[in-house]
GROMACS .gro file of N, CA and C in nm:
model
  219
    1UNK      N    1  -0.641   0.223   0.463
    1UNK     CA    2  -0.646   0.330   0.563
    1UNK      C    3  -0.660   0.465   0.493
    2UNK      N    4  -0.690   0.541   0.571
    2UNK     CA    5  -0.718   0.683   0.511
    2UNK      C    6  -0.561   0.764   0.470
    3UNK      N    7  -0.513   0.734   0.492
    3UNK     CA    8  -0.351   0.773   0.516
    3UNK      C    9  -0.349   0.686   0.405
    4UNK      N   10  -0.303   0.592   0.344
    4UNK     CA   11  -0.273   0.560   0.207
    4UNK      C   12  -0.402   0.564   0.123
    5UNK      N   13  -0.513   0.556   0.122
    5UNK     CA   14  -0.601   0.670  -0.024
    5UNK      C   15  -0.588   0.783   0.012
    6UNK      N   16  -0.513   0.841   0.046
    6UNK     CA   17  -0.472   1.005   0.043
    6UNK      C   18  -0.348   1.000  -0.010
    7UNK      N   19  -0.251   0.949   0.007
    7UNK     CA   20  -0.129   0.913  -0.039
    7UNK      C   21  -0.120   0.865  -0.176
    8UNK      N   22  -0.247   0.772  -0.239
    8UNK     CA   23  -0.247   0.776  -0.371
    8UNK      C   24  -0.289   0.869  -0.418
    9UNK      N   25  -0.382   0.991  -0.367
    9UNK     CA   26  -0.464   1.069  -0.442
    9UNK      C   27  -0.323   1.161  -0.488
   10UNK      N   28  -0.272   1.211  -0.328
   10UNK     CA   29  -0.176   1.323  -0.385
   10UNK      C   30  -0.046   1.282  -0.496
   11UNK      N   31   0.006   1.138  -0.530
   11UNK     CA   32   0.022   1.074  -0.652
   11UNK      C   33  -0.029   1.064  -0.792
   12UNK      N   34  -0.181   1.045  -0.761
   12UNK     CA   35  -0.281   1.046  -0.897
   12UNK      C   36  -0.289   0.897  -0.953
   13UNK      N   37  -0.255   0.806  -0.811
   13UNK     CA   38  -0.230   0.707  -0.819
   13UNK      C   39  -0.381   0.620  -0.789
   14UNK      N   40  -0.437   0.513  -0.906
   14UNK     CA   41  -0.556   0.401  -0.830
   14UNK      C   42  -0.506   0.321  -0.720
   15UNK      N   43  -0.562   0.217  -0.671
   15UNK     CA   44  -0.560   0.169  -0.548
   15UNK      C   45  -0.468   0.029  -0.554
   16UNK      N   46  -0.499   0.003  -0.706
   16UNK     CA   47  -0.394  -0.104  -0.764
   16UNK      C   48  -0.267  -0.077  -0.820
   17UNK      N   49  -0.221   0.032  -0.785
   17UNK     CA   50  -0.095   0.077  -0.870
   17UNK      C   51   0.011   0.011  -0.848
   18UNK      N   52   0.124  -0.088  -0.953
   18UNK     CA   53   0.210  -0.083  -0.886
   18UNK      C   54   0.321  -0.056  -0.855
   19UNK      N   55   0.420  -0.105  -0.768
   19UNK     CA   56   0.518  -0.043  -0.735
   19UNK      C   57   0.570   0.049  -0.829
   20UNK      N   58   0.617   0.003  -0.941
   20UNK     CA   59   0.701   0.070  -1.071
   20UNK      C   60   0.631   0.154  -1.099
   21UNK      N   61   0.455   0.217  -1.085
   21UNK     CA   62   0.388   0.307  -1.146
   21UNK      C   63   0.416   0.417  -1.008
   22UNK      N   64   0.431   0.376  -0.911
   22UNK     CA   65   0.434   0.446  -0.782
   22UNK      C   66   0.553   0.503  -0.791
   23UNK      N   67   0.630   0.451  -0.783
   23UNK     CA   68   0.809   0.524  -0.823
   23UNK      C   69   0.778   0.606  -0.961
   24UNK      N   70   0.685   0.564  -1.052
   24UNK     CA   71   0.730   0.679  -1.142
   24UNK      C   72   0.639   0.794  -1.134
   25UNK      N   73   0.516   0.770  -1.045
   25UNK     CA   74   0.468   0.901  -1.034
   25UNK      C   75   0.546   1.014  -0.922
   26UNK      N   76   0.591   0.938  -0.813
   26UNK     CA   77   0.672   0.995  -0.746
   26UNK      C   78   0.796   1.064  -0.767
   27UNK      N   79   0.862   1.007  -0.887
   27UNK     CA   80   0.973   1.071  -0.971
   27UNK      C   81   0.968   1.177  -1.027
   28UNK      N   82   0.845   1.137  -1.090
   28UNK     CA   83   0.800   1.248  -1.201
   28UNK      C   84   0.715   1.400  -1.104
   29UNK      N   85   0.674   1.356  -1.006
   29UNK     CA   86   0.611   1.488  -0.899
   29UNK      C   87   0.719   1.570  -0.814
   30UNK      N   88   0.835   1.458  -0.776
   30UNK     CA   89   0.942   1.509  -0.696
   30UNK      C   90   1.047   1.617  -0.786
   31UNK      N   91   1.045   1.599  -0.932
   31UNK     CA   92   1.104   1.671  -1.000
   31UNK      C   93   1.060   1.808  -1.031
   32UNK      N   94   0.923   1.776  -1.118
   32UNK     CA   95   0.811   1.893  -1.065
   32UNK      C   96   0.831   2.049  -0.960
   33UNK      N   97   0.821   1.959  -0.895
   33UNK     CA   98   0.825   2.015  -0.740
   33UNK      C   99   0.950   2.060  -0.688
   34UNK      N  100   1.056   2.019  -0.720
   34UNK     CA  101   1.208   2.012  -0.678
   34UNK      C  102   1.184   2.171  -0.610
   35UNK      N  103   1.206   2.206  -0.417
   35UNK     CA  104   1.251   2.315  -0.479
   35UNK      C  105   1.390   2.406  -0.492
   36UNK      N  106   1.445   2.352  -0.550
   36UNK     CA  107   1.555   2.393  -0.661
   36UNK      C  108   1.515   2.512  -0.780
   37UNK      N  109   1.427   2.432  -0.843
   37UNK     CA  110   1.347   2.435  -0.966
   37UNK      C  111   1.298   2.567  -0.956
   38UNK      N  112   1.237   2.599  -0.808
   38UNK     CA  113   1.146   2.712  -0.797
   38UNK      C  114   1.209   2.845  -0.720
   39UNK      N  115   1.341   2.831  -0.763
   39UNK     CA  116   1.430   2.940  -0.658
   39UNK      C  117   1.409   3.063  -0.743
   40UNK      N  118   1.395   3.110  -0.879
   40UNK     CA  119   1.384   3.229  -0.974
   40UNK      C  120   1.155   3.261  -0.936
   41UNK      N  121   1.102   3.194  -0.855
   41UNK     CA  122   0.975   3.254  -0.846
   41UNK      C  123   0.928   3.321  -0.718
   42UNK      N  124   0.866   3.344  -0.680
   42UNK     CA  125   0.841   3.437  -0.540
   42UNK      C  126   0.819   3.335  -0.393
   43UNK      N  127   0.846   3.431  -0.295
   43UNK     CA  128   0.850   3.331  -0.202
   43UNK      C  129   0.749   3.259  -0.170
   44UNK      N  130   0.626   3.285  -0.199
   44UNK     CA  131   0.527   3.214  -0.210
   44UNK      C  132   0.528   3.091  -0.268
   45UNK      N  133   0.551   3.128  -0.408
   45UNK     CA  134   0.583   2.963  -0.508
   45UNK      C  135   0.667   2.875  -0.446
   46UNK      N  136   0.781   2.952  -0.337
   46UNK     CA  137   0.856   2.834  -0.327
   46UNK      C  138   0.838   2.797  -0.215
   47UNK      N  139   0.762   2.854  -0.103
   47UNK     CA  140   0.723   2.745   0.047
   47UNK      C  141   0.591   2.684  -0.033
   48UNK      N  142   0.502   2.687  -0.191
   48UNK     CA  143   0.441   2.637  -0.211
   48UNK      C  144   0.500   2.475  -0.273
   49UNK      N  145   0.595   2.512  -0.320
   49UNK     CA  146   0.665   2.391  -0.365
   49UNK      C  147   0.782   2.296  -0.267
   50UNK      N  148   0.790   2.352  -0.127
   50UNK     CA  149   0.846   2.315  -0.046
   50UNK      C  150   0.757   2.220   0.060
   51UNK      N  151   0.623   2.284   0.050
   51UNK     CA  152   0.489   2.197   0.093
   51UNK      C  153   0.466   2.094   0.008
   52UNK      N  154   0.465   2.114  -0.109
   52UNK     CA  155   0.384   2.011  -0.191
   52UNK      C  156   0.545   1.887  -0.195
   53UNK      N  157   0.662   1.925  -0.195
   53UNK     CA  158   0.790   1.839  -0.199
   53UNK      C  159   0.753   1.737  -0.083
   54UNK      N  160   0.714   1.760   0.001
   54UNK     CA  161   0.717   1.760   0.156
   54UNK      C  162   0.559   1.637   0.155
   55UNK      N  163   0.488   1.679   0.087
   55UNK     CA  164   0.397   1.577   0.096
   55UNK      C  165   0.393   1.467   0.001
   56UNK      N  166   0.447   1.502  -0.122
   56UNK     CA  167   0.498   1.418  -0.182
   56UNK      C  168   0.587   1.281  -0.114
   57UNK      N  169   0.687   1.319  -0.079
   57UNK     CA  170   0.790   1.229  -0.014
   57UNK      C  171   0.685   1.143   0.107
   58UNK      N  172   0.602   1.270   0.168
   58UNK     CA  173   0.571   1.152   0.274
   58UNK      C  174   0.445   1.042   0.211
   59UNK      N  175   0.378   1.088   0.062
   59UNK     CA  176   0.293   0.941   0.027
   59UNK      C  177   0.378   0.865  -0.011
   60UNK      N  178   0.496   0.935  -0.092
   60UNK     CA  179   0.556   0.790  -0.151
   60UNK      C  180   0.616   0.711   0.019
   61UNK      N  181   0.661   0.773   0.057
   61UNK     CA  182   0.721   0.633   0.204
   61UNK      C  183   0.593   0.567   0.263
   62UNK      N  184   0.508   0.628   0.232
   62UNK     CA  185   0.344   0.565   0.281
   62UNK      C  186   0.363   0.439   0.218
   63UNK      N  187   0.331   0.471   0.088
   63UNK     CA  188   0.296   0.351  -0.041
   63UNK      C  189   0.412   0.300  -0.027
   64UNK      N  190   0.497   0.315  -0.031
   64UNK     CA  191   0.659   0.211  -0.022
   64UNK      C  192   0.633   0.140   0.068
   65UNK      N  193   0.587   0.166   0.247
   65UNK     CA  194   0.590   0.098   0.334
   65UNK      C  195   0.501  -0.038   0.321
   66UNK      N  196   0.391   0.045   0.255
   66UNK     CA  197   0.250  -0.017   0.276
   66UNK      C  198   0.236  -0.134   0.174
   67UNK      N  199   0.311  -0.133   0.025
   67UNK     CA  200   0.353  -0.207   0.005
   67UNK      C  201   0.436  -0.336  -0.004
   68UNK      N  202   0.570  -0.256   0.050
   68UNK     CA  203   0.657  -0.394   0.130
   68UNK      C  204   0.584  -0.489   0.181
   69UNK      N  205   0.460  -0.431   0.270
   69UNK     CA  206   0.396  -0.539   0.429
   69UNK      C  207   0.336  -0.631   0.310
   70UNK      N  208   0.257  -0.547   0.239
   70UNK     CA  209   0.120  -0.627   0.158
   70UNK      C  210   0.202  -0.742   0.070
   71UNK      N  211   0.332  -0.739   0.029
   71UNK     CA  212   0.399  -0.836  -0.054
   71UNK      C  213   0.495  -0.920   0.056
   72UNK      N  214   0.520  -0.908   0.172
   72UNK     CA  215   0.582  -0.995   0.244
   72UNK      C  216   0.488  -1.072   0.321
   73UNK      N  217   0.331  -1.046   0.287
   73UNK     CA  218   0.229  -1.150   0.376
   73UNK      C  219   0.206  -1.258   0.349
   0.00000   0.00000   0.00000
């Protein structure tokens, strides 16, 4: 679906990735991004990093979901 190759793109994830590469790109972007991280930059940077947190989380529950189905078929 278009909704998960968008969900890998904003990952940097191929179409075969798996799970364990998906959790660690997601780890590694959610940290990134934290915004925590971005409280000393302007308010800009940080509804920019509050967007990008925000889409992050929602590919990884994409790919989490979309996975589960594809391994319980």
């Amino acid at each position: 679906s278009d909704k998960y190759q968008r969900s890998l793109a904003i990952l940097g994830l191929s179409h075969d990735a798996t799970q364990n590469e998906i959790e660690k790109a997601y780890l590694t972007l959610r940290e990134k991004f934290h915004p925590d991280k971005w409280n000393d930059k302007s308010a800009n940077d940080q509804e920019y990093a509050e967007f990008v947190s925000k889409l992050i989380q929602e590919a990884y529950d994409t790919l989490k979901t979309n996975k589960k189905r594809r391994t319980n078929q």
